[in-house]
XYZ file of C-alpha atoms in Angstrom:
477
model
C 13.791 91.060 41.339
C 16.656 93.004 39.558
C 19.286 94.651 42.404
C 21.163 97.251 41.424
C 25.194 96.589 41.183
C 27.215 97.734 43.720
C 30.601 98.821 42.747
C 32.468 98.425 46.191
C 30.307 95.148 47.853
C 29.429 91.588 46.564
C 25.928 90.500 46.957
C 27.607 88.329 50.116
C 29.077 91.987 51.472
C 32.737 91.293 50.802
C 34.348 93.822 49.707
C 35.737 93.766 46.028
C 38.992 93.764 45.262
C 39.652 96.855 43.807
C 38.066 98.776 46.804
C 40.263 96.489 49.401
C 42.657 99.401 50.357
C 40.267 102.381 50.050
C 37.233 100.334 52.359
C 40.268 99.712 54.958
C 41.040 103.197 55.091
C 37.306 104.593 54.999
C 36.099 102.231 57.901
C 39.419 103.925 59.696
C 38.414 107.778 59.356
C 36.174 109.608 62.027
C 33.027 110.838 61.124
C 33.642 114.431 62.044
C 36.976 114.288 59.796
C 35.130 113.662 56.327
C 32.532 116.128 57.381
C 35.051 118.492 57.904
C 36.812 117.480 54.604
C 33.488 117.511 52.930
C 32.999 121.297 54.069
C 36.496 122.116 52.907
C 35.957 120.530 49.699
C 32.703 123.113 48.914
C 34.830 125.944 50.397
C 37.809 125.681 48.033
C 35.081 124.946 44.864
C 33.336 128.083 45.851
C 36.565 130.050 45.815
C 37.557 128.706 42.558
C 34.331 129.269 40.919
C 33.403 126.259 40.350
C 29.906 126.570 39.204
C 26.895 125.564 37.083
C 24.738 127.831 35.864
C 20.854 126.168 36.056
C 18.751 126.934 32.639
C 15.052 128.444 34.472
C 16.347 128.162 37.813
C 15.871 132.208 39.341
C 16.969 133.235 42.613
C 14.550 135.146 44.833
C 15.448 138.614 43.175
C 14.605 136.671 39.555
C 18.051 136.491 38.227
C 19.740 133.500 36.998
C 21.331 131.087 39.364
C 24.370 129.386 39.551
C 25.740 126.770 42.042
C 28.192 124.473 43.125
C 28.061 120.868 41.290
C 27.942 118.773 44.612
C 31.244 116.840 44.964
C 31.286 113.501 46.575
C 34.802 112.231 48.841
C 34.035 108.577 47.916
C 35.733 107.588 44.781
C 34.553 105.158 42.064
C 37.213 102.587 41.612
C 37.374 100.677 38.298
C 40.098 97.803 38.327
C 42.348 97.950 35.162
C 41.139 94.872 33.241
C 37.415 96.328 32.981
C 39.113 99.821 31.982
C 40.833 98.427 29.349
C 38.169 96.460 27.821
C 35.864 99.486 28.005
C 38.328 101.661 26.149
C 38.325 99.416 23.269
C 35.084 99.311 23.144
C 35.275 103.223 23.125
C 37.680 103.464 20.515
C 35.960 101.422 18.368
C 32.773 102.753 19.072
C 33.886 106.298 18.599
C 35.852 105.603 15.062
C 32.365 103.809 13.647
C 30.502 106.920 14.419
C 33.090 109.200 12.800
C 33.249 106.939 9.992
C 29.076 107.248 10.168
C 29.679 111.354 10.009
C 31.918 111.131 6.669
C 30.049 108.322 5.144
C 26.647 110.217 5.485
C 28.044 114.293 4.404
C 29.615 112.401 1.024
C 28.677 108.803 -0.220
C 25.851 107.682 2.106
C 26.274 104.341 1.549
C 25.130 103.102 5.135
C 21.732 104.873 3.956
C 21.402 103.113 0.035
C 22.571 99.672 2.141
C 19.465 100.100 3.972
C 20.792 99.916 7.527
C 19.935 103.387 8.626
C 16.762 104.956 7.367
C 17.393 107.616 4.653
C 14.612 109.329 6.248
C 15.853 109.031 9.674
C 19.116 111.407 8.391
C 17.711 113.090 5.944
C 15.084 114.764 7.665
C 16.202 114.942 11.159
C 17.358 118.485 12.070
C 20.613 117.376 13.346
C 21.761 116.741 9.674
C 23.353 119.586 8.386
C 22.809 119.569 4.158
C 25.935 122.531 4.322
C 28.303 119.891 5.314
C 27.318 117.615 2.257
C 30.986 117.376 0.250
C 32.720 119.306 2.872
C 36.157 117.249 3.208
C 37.879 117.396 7.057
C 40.984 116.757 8.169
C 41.669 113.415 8.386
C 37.715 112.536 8.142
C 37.839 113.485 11.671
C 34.310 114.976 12.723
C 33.962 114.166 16.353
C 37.248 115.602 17.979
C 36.041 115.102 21.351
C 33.129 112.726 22.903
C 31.700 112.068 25.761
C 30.460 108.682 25.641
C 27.733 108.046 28.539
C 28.261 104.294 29.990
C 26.155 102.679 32.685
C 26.666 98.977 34.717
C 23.088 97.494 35.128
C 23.026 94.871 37.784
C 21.532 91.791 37.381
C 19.724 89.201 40.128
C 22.785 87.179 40.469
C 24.687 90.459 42.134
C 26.931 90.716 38.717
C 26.513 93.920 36.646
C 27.325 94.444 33.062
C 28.469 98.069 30.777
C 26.018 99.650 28.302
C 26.269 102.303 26.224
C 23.287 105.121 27.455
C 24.519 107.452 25.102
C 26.709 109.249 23.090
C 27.219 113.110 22.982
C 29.453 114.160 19.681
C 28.552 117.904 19.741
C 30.048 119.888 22.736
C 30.664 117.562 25.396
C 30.943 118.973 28.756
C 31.930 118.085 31.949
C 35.526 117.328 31.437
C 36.705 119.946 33.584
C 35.021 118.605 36.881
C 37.102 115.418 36.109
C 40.170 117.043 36.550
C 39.153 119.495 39.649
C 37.661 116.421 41.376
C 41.332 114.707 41.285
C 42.744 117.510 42.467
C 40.724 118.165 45.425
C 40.758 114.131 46.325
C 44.916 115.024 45.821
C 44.460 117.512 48.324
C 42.226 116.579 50.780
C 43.506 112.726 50.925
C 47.235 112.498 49.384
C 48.343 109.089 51.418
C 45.445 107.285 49.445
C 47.444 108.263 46.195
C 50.156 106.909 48.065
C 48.529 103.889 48.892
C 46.953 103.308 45.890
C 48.088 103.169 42.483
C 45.323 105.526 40.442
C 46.334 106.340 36.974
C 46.374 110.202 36.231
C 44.490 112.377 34.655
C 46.555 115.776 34.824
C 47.643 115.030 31.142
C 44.090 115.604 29.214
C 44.396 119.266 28.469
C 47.920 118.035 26.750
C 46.433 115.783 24.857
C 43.335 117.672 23.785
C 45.620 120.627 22.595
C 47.829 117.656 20.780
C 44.355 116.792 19.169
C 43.429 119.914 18.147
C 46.879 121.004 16.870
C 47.080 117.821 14.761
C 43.478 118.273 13.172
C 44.836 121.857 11.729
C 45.101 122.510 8.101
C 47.591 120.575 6.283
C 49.400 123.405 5.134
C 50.192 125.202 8.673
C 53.255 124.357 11.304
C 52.268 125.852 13.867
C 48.720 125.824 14.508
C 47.141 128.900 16.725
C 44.120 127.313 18.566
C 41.594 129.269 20.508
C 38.506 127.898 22.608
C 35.267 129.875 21.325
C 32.673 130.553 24.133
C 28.947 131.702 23.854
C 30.256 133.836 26.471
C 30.112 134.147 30.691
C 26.320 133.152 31.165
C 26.628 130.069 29.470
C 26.076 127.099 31.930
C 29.529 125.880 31.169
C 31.704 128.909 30.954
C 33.915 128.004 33.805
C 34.826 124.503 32.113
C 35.559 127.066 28.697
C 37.851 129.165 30.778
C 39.688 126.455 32.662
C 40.418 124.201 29.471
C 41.719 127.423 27.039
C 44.039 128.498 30.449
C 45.306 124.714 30.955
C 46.359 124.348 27.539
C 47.558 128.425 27.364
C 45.384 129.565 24.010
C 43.254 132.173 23.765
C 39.496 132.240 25.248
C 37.460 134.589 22.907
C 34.144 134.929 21.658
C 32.284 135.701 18.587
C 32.934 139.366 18.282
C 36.652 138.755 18.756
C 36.902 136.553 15.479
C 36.306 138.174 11.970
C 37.034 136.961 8.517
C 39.242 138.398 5.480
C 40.459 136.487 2.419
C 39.242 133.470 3.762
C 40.401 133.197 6.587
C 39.877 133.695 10.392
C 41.438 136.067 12.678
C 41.043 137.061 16.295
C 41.885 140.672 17.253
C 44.492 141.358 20.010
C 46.219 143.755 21.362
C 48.723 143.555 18.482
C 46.723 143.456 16.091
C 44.972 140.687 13.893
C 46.385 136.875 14.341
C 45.057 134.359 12.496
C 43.418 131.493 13.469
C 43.937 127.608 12.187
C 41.608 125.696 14.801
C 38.323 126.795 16.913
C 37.424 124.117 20.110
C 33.915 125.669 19.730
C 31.598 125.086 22.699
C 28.961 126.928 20.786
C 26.239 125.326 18.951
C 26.242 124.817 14.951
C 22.929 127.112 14.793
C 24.915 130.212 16.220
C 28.087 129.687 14.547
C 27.495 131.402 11.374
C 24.896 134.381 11.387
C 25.201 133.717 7.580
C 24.534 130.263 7.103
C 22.396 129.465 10.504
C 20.219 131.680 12.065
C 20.774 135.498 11.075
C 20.161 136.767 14.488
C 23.119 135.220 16.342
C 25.549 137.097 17.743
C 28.015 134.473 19.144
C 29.668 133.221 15.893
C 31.575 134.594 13.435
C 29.822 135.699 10.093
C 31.637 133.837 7.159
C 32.876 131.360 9.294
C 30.994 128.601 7.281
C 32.710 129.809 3.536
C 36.302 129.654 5.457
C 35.552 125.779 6.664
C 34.614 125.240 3.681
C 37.309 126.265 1.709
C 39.622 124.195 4.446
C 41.352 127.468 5.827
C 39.907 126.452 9.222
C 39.461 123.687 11.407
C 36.552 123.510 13.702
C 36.492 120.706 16.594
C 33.761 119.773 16.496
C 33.100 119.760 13.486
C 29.194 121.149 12.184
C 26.906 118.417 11.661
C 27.989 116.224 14.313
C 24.591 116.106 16.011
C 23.373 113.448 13.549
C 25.387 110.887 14.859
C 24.499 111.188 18.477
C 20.566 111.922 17.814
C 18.603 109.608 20.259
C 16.877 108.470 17.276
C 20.381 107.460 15.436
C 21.222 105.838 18.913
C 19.897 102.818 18.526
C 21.775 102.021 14.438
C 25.229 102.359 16.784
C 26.149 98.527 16.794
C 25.353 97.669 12.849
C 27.797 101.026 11.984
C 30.283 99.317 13.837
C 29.771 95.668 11.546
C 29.105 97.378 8.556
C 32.275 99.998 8.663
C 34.908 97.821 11.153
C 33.506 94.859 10.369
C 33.465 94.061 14.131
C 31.072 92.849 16.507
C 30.399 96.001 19.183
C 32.261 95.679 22.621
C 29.786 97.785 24.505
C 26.258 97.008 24.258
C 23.246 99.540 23.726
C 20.700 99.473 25.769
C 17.839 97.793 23.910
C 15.725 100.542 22.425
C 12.390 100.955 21.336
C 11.515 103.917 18.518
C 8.272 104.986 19.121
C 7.622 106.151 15.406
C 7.701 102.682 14.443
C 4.225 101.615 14.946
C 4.940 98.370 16.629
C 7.344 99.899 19.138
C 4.805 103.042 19.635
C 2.022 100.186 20.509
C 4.301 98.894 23.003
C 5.141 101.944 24.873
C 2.060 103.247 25.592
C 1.180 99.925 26.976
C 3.977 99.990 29.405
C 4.795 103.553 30.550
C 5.114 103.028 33.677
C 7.511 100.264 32.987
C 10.162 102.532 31.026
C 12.202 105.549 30.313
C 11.144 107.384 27.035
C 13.087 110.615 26.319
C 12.649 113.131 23.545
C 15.137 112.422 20.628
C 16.890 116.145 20.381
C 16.607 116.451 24.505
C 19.643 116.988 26.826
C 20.252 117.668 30.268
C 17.598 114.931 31.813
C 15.134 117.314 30.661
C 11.930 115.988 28.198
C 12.019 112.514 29.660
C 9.608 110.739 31.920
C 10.813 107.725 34.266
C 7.792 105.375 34.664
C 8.720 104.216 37.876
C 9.046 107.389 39.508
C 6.469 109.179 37.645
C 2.879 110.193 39.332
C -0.078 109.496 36.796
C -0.544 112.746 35.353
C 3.012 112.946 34.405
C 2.357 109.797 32.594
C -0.715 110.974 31.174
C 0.940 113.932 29.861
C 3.557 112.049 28.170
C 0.780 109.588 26.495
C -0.652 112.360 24.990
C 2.651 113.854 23.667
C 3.492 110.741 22.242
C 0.682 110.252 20.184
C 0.972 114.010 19.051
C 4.622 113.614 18.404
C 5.647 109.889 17.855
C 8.757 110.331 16.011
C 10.033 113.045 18.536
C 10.793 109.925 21.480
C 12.125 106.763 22.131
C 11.741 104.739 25.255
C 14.239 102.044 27.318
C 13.930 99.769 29.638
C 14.117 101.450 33.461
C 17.566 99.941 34.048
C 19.289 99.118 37.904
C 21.628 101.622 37.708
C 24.802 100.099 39.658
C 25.562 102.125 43.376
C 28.357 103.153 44.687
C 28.478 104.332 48.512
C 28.148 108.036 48.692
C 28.746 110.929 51.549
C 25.261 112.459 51.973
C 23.934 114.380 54.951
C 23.130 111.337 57.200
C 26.221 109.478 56.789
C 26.898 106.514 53.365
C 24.447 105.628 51.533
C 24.452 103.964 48.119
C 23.468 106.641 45.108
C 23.360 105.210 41.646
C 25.774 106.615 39.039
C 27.228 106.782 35.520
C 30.587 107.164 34.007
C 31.281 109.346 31.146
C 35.038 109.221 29.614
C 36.424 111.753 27.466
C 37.197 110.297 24.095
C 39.778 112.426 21.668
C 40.022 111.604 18.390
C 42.949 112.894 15.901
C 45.531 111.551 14.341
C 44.920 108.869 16.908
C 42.213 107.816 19.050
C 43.359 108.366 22.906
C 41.518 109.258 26.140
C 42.644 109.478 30.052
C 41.281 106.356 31.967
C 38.341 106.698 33.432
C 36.374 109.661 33.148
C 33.587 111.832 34.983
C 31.284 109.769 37.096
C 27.782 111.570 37.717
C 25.686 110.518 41.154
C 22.584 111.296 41.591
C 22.326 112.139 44.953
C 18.017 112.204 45.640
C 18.001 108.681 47.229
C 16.231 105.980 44.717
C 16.664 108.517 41.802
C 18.177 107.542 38.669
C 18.799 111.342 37.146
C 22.282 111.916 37.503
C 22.063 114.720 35.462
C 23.993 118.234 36.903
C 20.830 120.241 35.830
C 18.854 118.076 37.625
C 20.690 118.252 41.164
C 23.182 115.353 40.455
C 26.618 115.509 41.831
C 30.199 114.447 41.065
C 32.757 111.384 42.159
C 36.511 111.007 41.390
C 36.891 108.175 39.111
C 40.207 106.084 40.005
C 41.371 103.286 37.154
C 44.317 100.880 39.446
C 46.975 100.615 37.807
């Protein structure tokens, strides 16, 4: 039998190291005062408006909801040494797939080596044929990344990192990583005096460092703005708080326009133009000339200005075919073929159902795995075998053979724990990490990241749409 990791015990119960301090103090604080911290904590998101809007989700008058991403007061702790073997990994992992973005919008020779199917790029959607010969600055397509990392435990009580996935496009999140460390600030500053966590105040100066330094070559001082799809988008709070941490402009599609080939934003002056977009708006909506004609949440002629190089946009368009689930799995043999290197972090073995072999072998063991829909998001389209009843699993049969080349399935991995507040008192809830990667002139990143929990007991959806929560992710120092 496979047990799942967990981060703060041995297998024996001992405590590991890194935890030593905070278990101490935990095992030392009255029950009544983290309930009443716990209640503060929700009281002080609310005010902020810290919120998620949920896609479907309808209140009882059958408008939209939003709520509060549950926080969690138990920190995961990472000791330094695994931190700083998993941001090698991430650097190097993150430079192959840029390197993957260039190589397959200009000389495609990953695809004529045969190491990625031609067809597998060529005729996914994600591939964008606008971008082909579009030079970037600095061959930089993937400005920001989350890249989704899991420890699977293993019989022997040890647990290992894997790569789950990798999300190029508009990576969210990031902004519940940095309210989480200040609440955890606020609620408990003598741990941060008894423990030496390595910040992670400093990402909004190093994502506008990013951006600025991606700009055009021929501009000094670069204006930057954050583009938003506008306040009902699920993220809007994270668009608002990043553009007012790094003090540029939040605007929207209607506040951009282009002349002479280049972009402006009206203000209250007048035009300004602009030399970099942090878009957190899809590539279909960006253009209502290029993409689809019946956006209204881009800027029409936005697509002629990038391509002329009078714009930057982070990220750039096209980005999706690098982290496709179906592209997923090619991840360690970009790394050999454009590094030369052996990958640091390991995928998690794969299995591509429109191979025929692979498709065999998932039908025959459903109930066994995790099969997801190649273009899905969110922990939506995906069936757990484990947890599923038999006419989910029926139902996904059925779309499989309809649709092979739309999934791929996994293995049902042991998620590692990590002891978490819940209404009866601490309980292990399993959990993922997902650190912010910037890429630029350099490749950089704060240490640790955002670590998701999913908080239904036994589930392994840590997912924010699906009713997963949030930790505090603390890298000793």
């Amino acid at each position: 039998m496979r047990y799942p990791f967990d981060e703060m015990r041995a297998t024996d119960g001992a405590v590991r190291d890194q935890y030593s301090n905070y278990a101490r103090w935990l095992a030392a604080q009255p029950d009544e005062v983290m309930r009443a911290r716990r209640e503060e904590a929700e009281v002080i998101f609310r005010r902020v408006g810290i919120t998620f809007a949920v896609y479907g989700a309808k209140d009882e008058d059958g408008a939209g909801t939003e709520r509060l991403i549950p926080f969690d007061l138990i920190p995961r702790v990472i000791p330094k040494h695994e931190w700083r073997e998993m941001e090698r990994g991430l650097v190097q992992r993150v430079t192959a797939l840029n390197r993957f973005l260039e190589d397959v919008y200009h000389g495609q020779e990953i695809l004529r080596a045969g190491l990625v199917p031609a067809a597998a790029v060529l005729n996914n959607t994600q591939f964008r044929p606008e971008m082909s010969g579009v030079h970037v600055p600095g061959g930089v397509y993937s400005h920001i990344a989350g890249i989704d990392i899991v420890r699977a435990g293993h019989a022997d009580g040890t647990g290992s990192y894997y790569v789950l996935e990798d999300n190029l496009r508009v990576p969210s999140g990031v902004s519940y990583m940095l309210e989480n460390r200040k609440m955890m600030m606020r609620l408990f500053p003598e741990l941060f005096a008894q423990n030496k966590v390595a910040p992670v105040a400093h990402y909004p100066d190093l994502l506008l460092d990013t951006l600025r330094g991606v700009a055009p070559p021929a501009v000094n001082e670069p204006v930057v703005v954050v583009l938003t799809p506008g306040m009902y988008n699920s993220a809007y709070f994270e668009h608002a708080f990043l553009a007012q941490q790094m003090g540029v402009e939040l605007v929207e599609g209607q506040d951009l326009f282009v002349r002479d080939d280049f972009v402006y934003m009206r203000t209250t002056q007048g035009p300004k133009r602009v030399d970099v977009v942090y878009r957190r708006v899809d590539d279909d909506f960006l253009d209502p000339r290029a993409f689809r004609p019946d956006s209204t949440l881009g800027c029409a002629g936005l697509l002629d200005v990038y391509r002329k190089g009078n714009i930057t946009l982070c990220n750039a368009i096209g980005t999706g075919i690098a982290d496709d689930k179906s592209i997923y799995p090619y991840v360690p043999k970009m790394i050999e073929f454009y590094l030369g290197e052996k990958p640091i972090l390991h995928n998690v073995p794969t299995y591509l159902c429109r191979e025929a072999d692979d498709l065999a072998y998932v039908l025959d063991h459903l109930s066994e795995l995790v099969v997801k829909e190649v273009h899905g998001a969110g922990g939506y389209g995906m069936l757990v075998g484990p947890a599923a009843n038999k006419a989910e699993i029926e139902g996904f049969r059925a779309a499989l053979k309809a649709n092979p080349t739309n999934y791929i399935a996994q293995p049902t991995l042991s998620l590692s724990t990590c002891p978490t507040y819940v209404e009866r008192g601490i309980a292990p809830r399993h959990i993922d990490l997902r650190p912010f990667v910037l890429s630029g002139k350099t490749v950089q990143m704060v240490p640790g990241g955002l670590t998701r929990v999913a908080l239904k007991e036994g589930s392994l959806v840590v997912n924010s749409s699906q009713g997963g929560g949030t930790k505090d992710t603390w890298v000793l120092e």
